[in-house]
PDB file of C-alpha atoms in Angstrom:
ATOM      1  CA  UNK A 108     102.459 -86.725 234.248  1.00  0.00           C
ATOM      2  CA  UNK A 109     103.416 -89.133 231.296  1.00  0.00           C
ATOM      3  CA  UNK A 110     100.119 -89.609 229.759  1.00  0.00           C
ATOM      4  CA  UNK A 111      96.858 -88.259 229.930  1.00  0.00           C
ATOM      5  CA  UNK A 112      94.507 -85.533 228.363  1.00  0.00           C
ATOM      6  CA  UNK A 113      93.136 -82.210 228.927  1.00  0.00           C
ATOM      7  CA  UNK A 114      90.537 -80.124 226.564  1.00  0.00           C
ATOM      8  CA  UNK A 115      89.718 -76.802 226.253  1.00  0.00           C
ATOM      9  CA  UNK A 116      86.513 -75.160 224.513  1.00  0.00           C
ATOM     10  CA  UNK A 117      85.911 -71.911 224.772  1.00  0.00           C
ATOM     11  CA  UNK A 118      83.272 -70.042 223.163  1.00  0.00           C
ATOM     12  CA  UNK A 119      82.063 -66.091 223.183  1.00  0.00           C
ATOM     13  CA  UNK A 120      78.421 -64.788 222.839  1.00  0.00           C
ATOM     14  CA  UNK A 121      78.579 -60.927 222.771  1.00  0.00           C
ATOM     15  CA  UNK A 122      75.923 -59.462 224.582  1.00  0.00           C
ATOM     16  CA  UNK A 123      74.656 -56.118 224.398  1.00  0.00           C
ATOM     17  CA  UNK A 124      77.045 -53.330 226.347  1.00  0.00           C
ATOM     18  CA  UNK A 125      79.682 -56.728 227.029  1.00  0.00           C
ATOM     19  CA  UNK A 126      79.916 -60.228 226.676  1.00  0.00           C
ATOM     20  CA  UNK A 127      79.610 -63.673 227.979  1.00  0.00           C
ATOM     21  CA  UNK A 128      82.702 -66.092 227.956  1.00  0.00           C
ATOM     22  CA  UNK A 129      82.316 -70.262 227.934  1.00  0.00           C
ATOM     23  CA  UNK A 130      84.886 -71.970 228.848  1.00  0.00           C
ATOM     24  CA  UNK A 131      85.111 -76.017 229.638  1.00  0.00           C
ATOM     25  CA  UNK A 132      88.233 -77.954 230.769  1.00  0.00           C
ATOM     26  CA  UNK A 133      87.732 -81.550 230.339  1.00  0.00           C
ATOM     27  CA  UNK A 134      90.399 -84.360 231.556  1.00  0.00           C
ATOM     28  CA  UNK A 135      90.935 -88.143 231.524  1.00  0.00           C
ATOM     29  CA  UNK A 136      92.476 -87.809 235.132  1.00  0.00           C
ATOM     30  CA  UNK A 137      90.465 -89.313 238.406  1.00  0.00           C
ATOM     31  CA  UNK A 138      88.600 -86.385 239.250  1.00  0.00           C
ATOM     32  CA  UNK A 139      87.388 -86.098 243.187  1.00  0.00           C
ATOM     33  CA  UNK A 140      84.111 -86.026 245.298  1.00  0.00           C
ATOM     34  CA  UNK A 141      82.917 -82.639 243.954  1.00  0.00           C
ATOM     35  CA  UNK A 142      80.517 -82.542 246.862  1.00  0.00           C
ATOM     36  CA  UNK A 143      82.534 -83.435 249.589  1.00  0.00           C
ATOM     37  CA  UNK A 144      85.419 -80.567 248.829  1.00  0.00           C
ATOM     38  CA  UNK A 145      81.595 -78.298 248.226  1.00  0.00           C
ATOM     39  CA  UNK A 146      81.050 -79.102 251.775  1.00  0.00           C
ATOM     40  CA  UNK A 147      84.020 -78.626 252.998  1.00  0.00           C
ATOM     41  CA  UNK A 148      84.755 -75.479 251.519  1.00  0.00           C
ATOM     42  CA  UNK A 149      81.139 -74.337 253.061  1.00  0.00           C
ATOM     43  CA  UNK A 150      82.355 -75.447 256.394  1.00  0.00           C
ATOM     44  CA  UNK A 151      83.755 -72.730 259.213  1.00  0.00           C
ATOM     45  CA  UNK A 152      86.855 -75.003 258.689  1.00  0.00           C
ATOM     46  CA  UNK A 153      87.469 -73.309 254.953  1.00  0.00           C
ATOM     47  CA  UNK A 154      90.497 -71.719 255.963  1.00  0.00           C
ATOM     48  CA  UNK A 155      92.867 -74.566 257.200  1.00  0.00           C
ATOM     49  CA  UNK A 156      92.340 -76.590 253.568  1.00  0.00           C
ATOM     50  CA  UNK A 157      94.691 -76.306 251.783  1.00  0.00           C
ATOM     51  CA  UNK A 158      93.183 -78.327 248.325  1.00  0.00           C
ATOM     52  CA  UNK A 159      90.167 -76.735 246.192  1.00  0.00           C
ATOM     53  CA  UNK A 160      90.777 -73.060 247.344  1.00  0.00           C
ATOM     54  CA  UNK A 161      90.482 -72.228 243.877  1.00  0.00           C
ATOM     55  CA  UNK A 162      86.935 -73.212 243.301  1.00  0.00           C
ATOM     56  CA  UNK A 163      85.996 -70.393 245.680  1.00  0.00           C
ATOM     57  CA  UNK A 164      88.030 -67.590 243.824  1.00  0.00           C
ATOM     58  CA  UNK A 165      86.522 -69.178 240.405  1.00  0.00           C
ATOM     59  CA  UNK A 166      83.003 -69.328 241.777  1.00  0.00           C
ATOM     60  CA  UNK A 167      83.757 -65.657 243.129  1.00  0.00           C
ATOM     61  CA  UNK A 168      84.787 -64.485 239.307  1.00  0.00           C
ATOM     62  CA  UNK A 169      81.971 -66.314 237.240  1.00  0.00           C
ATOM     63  CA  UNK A 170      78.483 -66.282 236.843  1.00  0.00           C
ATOM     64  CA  UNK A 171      77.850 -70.278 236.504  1.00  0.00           C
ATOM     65  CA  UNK A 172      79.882 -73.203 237.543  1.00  0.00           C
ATOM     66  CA  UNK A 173      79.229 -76.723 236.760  1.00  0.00           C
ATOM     67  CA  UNK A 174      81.119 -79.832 237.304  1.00  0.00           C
ATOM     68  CA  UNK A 175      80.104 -83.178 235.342  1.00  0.00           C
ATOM     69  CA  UNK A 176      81.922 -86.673 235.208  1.00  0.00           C
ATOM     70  CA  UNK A 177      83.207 -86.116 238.971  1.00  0.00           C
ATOM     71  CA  UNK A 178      85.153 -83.309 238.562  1.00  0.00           C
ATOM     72  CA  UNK A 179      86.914 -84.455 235.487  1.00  0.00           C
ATOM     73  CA  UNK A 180      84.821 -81.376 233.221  1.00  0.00           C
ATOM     74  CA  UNK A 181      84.029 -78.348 234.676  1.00  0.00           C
ATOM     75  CA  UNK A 182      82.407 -75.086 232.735  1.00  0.00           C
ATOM     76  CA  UNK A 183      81.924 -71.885 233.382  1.00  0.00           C
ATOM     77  CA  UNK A 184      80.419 -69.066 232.577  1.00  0.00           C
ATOM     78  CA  UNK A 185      82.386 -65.227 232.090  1.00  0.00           C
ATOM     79  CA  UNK A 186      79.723 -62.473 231.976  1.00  0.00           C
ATOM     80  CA  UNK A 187      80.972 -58.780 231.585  1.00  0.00           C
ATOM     81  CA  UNK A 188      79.661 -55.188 231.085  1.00  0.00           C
ATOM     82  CA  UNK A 189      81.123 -51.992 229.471  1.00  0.00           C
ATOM     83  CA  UNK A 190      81.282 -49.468 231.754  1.00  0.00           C
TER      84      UNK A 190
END
């Protein structure tokens, strides 16, 4: 990579007994076919790709995930509780 951009924003809301964590990643890059790896990923063929993996262990971990501007900004959202 010789030129581009990436963003980050985070933001933090406490929440009573834990917290909720925003974070968005934005970048100038081409982005992909966010429903087309969705698909795939759904598909009983999930476990021979080997691009997007991620977005499952992401979607496993937080409570929202959103993609805009096709794929190039994603957000998501961190909720925790004390124990």
């Amino acid at each position: 990579l010789t030129e581009g951009s990436i963003s980050f924003n985070l933001s933090h809301e406490p929440c009573r007994g834990g917290g909720k964590l925003t974070l968005r990643i934005t970048h100038d890059g081409d982005g992909f076919d966010i429903e087309s790896t969705q698909s795939l990923l759904r598909s009983n063929d999930s476990d021979s790709v080997l691009h997007g993996r991620g977005i499952k262990l992401v979607e496993s971990l937080t409570q929202r995930l959103e993609y805009e501007d096709f794929g190039r900004s994603v957000e998501v959202d961190y909720v925790w509780q004390e124990e």
